[in-house]
Amino acid sequence: MTPNAVQKTSVTMLGLGAMGSALARAWLAAGHRLTVWNRTPTRAAVLGAEGARVATSAAEAVAANTLVVVCLLDDTSVDEAMAGVDLAGRDLVNLTTSTPAQARARAVWAHERGARYLDGGIMAVPPMIGVPEAGGYVFYSGSRELFERHRETLGVPVGTTFVGEDPGFAALYDVALLSGMYGMFAGVTHAFALIRGEDIDPAAFAPLLADWLVAMAPAVHQTADRLRSGDYTTNVVSTLAMQVAGTPTFLRTAEQQGVSAELLDPFFALMGRRLAEGAGEGAGEEDLAGVVDLLTRRTPRTAS
Ligand code: FVH
């Protein structure tokens, strides 16, 4: 270290699966001192050969550094790995995918053990870690002070986005974005199934589908505006009535192509229900934003 160089924060990493190993490598590459632990020691040994200090127990790893990052399979594995570990005075950052309720309970659990707590939801896959141009990031929520203290270190492997002091918010944002992704994957799956039996090259079809999905993406912002204002009918381009009238065409096409409609059915059923239940209140003139109310059984929120 040169005389004026600032010592980089030392990090403890618990969990060296695909994601934990990628995170660990990014900190090592950036010159952070790293202590690692993994339930199966062979995975830790690999990181040891790359410069990490290998702890023989989770307790030993946690004792090594104030900043402790956890990336395990699920919430149950966090319980199992951390059983009996002294967390007093630690800054615990949990990147394990969990539900909002699990994250909130984990924050209470950490505070009861004398630790500060930050929860994270990773919006990246392992190859995106350590590659800034890949655009990955982690949602963080919980202690803002803790986030600010470790912002620079946490931002080494992948970008950071703080979404609030409620420790459940990172998990909620994570699951909400991934749920949107699964809706898109469902549509993509159905689209490829429709063309599969024909003399159509999937590789030639793919750019058409991808471009169409990108062209439709602004609908996300339009839906947000409608949910904020409570106005579901002004400037609607494609009315719910028109879209429901079109659904038999989609279902018949699926049948003619020998494709199961089970990915389309649930959403079409909700669209039809919204139209039927709100018929006297102008639901036919809405777009799809009203389906959100149907799912949540809430009346629209007005902006304040
Ligand atoms: N990989 C991905 O694409 C996604 C991207 C978005 C975020 N997820 C979440 O990240 C968490 C870890 O995922 P991962 O990809 O590292 O998962 P695995 O490669 O399967 O590694 C799992 C690690 O968890 C350890 N582990 C499992 N159970 C226990 C336990 N009872 N006690 C202690 N450790 C446990 C496992 O250890 P071992 O099997 O090597 O002994 C791995 O270290 C996850 O929440 C994703 O949802 C990844």
PDB file of C-alpha atoms in Angstrom, residues 35-144:
ATOM      1  CA  THR A  35     -12.609 -13.993   4.068  1.00  0.00           C
ATOM      2  CA  VAL A  36     -14.881 -16.717   2.703  1.00  0.00           C
ATOM      3  CA  TRP A  37     -16.861 -19.615   4.077  1.00  0.00           C
ATOM      4  CA  ASN A  38     -18.966 -22.215   2.323  1.00  0.00           C
ATOM      5  CA  ARG A  39     -20.781 -25.262   3.693  1.00  0.00           C
ATOM      6  CA  THR A  40     -19.007 -27.473   1.147  1.00  0.00           C
ATOM      7  CA  PRO A  41     -15.315 -26.648   1.692  1.00  0.00           C
ATOM      8  CA  THR A  42     -14.128 -27.484  -1.851  1.00  0.00           C
ATOM      9  CA  ARG A  43     -15.873 -24.377  -3.186  1.00  0.00           C
ATOM     10  CA  ALA A  44     -14.096 -22.221  -0.616  1.00  0.00           C
ATOM     11  CA  ALA A  45     -10.766 -23.817  -1.490  1.00  0.00           C
ATOM     12  CA  VAL A  46     -11.134 -22.579  -5.074  1.00  0.00           C
ATOM     13  CA  LEU A  47     -11.492 -18.999  -3.813  1.00  0.00           C
ATOM     14  CA  GLY A  48      -8.614 -19.617  -1.419  1.00  0.00           C
ATOM     15  CA  ALA A  49      -6.367 -20.419  -4.374  1.00  0.00           C
ATOM     16  CA  GLU A  50      -7.415 -17.083  -5.880  1.00  0.00           C
ATOM     17  CA  GLY A  51      -6.380 -15.064  -2.825  1.00  0.00           C
ATOM     18  CA  ALA A  52      -9.237 -15.267  -0.312  1.00  0.00           C
ATOM     19  CA  ARG A  53      -8.698 -16.270   3.290  1.00  0.00           C
ATOM     20  CA  VAL A  54     -10.703 -19.437   3.916  1.00  0.00           C
ATOM     21  CA  ALA A  55     -12.526 -19.786   7.239  1.00  0.00           C
ATOM     22  CA  THR A  56     -13.354 -23.243   8.525  1.00  0.00           C
ATOM     23  CA  SER A  57     -16.687 -22.197  10.037  1.00  0.00           C
ATOM     24  CA  ALA A  58     -19.287 -19.493   9.521  1.00  0.00           C
ATOM     25  CA  ALA A  59     -18.531 -18.212  13.024  1.00  0.00           C
ATOM     26  CA  GLU A  60     -14.835 -17.829  12.196  1.00  0.00           C
ATOM     27  CA  ALA A  61     -15.665 -15.997   8.961  1.00  0.00           C
ATOM     28  CA  VAL A  62     -18.088 -13.624  10.709  1.00  0.00           C
ATOM     29  CA  ALA A  63     -15.533 -12.899  13.444  1.00  0.00           C
ATOM     30  CA  ALA A  64     -12.961 -11.878  10.809  1.00  0.00           C
ATOM     31  CA  ASN A  65     -14.623  -8.678   9.510  1.00  0.00           C
ATOM     32  CA  THR A  66     -17.287  -6.121  10.380  1.00  0.00           C
ATOM     33  CA  LEU A  67     -18.873  -6.270   6.918  1.00  0.00           C
ATOM     34  CA  VAL A  68     -20.475  -9.681   6.420  1.00  0.00           C
ATOM     35  CA  VAL A  69     -22.215 -10.444   3.112  1.00  0.00           C
ATOM     36  CA  VAL A  70     -24.462 -13.508   2.939  1.00  0.00           C
ATOM     37  CA  CYS A  71     -25.572 -15.096  -0.337  1.00  0.00           C
ATOM     38  CA  LEU A  72     -27.097 -18.505   0.321  1.00  0.00           C
ATOM     39  CA  LEU A  73     -29.758 -20.566  -1.382  1.00  0.00           C
ATOM     40  CA  ASP A  74     -32.776 -19.414   0.640  1.00  0.00           C
ATOM     41  CA  ASP A  75     -33.908 -18.063   3.983  1.00  0.00           C
ATOM     42  CA  THR A  76     -33.805 -21.501   5.634  1.00  0.00           C
ATOM     43  CA  SER A  77     -30.166 -21.933   4.673  1.00  0.00           C
ATOM     44  CA  VAL A  78     -29.383 -18.580   6.332  1.00  0.00           C
ATOM     45  CA  ASP A  79     -30.909 -19.917   9.560  1.00  0.00           C
ATOM     46  CA  GLU A  80     -28.898 -23.113   9.302  1.00  0.00           C
ATOM     47  CA  ALA A  81     -25.601 -21.457   8.395  1.00  0.00           C
ATOM     48  CA  MET A  82     -25.867 -18.732  11.049  1.00  0.00           C
ATOM     49  CA  ALA A  83     -27.125 -20.859  13.940  1.00  0.00           C
ATOM     50  CA  GLY A  84     -25.167 -19.952  17.062  1.00  0.00           C
ATOM     51  CA  VAL A  85     -22.922 -17.439  15.244  1.00  0.00           C
ATOM     52  CA  ASP A  86     -22.079 -14.291  17.249  1.00  0.00           C
ATOM     53  CA  LEU A  87     -23.245 -11.315  15.161  1.00  0.00           C
ATOM     54  CA  ALA A  88     -22.700  -8.585  17.744  1.00  0.00           C
ATOM     55  CA  GLY A  89     -21.270  -5.442  16.140  1.00  0.00           C
ATOM     56  CA  ARG A  90     -21.444  -6.847  12.587  1.00  0.00           C
ATOM     57  CA  ASP A  91     -22.833  -5.089   9.504  1.00  0.00           C
ATOM     58  CA  LEU A  92     -24.889  -7.887   7.993  1.00  0.00           C
ATOM     59  CA  VAL A  93     -25.832  -7.602   4.312  1.00  0.00           C
ATOM     60  CA  ASN A  94     -28.097 -10.431   3.216  1.00  0.00           C
ATOM     61  CA  LEU A  95     -28.333 -10.955  -0.549  1.00  0.00           C
ATOM     62  CA  THR A  96     -30.172 -14.267  -0.261  1.00  0.00           C
ATOM     63  CA  THR A  97     -33.456 -14.189  -2.186  1.00  0.00           C
ATOM     64  CA  SER A  98     -36.334 -14.040   0.273  1.00  0.00           C
ATOM     65  CA  THR A  99     -39.899 -12.822   0.642  1.00  0.00           C
ATOM     66  CA  PRO A 100     -40.517  -9.330   2.063  1.00  0.00           C
ATOM     67  CA  ALA A 101     -41.807 -10.911   5.294  1.00  0.00           C
ATOM     68  CA  GLN A 102     -38.687 -13.070   5.600  1.00  0.00           C
ATOM     69  CA  ALA A 103     -36.487 -10.010   5.055  1.00  0.00           C
ATOM     70  CA  ARG A 104     -38.338  -8.032   7.745  1.00  0.00           C
ATOM     71  CA  ALA A 105     -38.090 -10.941  10.173  1.00  0.00           C
ATOM     72  CA  ARG A 106     -34.397 -11.322   9.330  1.00  0.00           C
ATOM     73  CA  ALA A 107     -33.818  -7.647  10.171  1.00  0.00           C
ATOM     74  CA  VAL A 108     -35.435  -8.129  13.596  1.00  0.00           C
ATOM     75  CA  TRP A 109     -33.420 -11.338  14.068  1.00  0.00           C
ATOM     76  CA  ALA A 110     -30.169  -9.494  13.231  1.00  0.00           C
ATOM     77  CA  HIS A 111     -30.946  -6.555  15.541  1.00  0.00           C
ATOM     78  CA  GLU A 112     -31.735  -8.950  18.390  1.00  0.00           C
ATOM     79  CA  ARG A 113     -28.233 -10.355  17.895  1.00  0.00           C
ATOM     80  CA  GLY A 114     -26.608  -6.917  17.987  1.00  0.00           C
ATOM     81  CA  ALA A 115     -26.019  -6.588  14.226  1.00  0.00           C
ATOM     82  CA  ARG A 116     -26.945  -3.790  11.817  1.00  0.00           C
ATOM     83  CA  TYR A 117     -28.900  -5.080   8.811  1.00  0.00           C
ATOM     84  CA  LEU A 118     -29.307  -4.419   5.130  1.00  0.00           C
ATOM     85  CA  ASP A 119     -31.292  -6.651   2.808  1.00  0.00           C
ATOM     86  CA  GLY A 120     -30.569  -7.027  -0.889  1.00  0.00           C
ATOM     87  CA  GLY A 121     -32.322  -8.333  -3.992  1.00  0.00           C
ATOM     88  CA  ILE A 122     -29.952  -9.113  -6.852  1.00  0.00           C
ATOM     89  CA  MET A 123     -31.064  -7.990 -10.317  1.00  0.00           C
ATOM     90  CA  ALA A 124     -28.260  -9.776 -12.146  1.00  0.00           C
ATOM     91  CA  VAL A 125     -27.091 -13.258 -13.070  1.00  0.00           C
ATOM     92  CA  PRO A 126     -23.542 -14.384 -12.221  1.00  0.00           C
ATOM     93  CA  PRO A 127     -21.947 -13.482 -15.606  1.00  0.00           C
ATOM     94  CA  MET A 128     -23.117  -9.865 -15.069  1.00  0.00           C
ATOM     95  CA  ILE A 129     -21.162  -9.545 -11.811  1.00  0.00           C
ATOM     96  CA  GLY A 130     -17.989  -7.477 -12.176  1.00  0.00           C
ATOM     97  CA  VAL A 131     -19.127  -6.312 -15.629  1.00  0.00           C
ATOM     98  CA  PRO A 132     -20.484  -2.748 -15.183  1.00  0.00           C
ATOM     99  CA  GLU A 133     -21.650  -2.457 -18.787  1.00  0.00           C
ATOM    100  CA  ALA A 134     -23.948  -5.484 -18.246  1.00  0.00           C
ATOM    101  CA  GLY A 135     -26.273  -3.199 -16.282  1.00  0.00           C
ATOM    102  CA  GLY A 136     -26.878  -5.447 -13.272  1.00  0.00           C
ATOM    103  CA  TYR A 137     -27.568  -4.022  -9.849  1.00  0.00           C
ATOM    104  CA  VAL A 138     -28.758  -4.908  -6.361  1.00  0.00           C
ATOM    105  CA  PHE A 139     -31.807  -3.402  -4.645  1.00  0.00           C
ATOM    106  CA  TYR A 140     -30.966  -2.556  -1.031  1.00  0.00           C
ATOM    107  CA  SER A 141     -33.336  -1.719   1.804  1.00  0.00           C
ATOM    108  CA  GLY A 142     -33.067  -1.383   5.567  1.00  0.00           C
ATOM    109  CA  SER A 143     -30.618   0.882   7.355  1.00  0.00           C
ATOM    110  CA  ARG A 144     -29.835   3.853   5.092  1.00  0.00           C
TER     111      ARG A 144
END
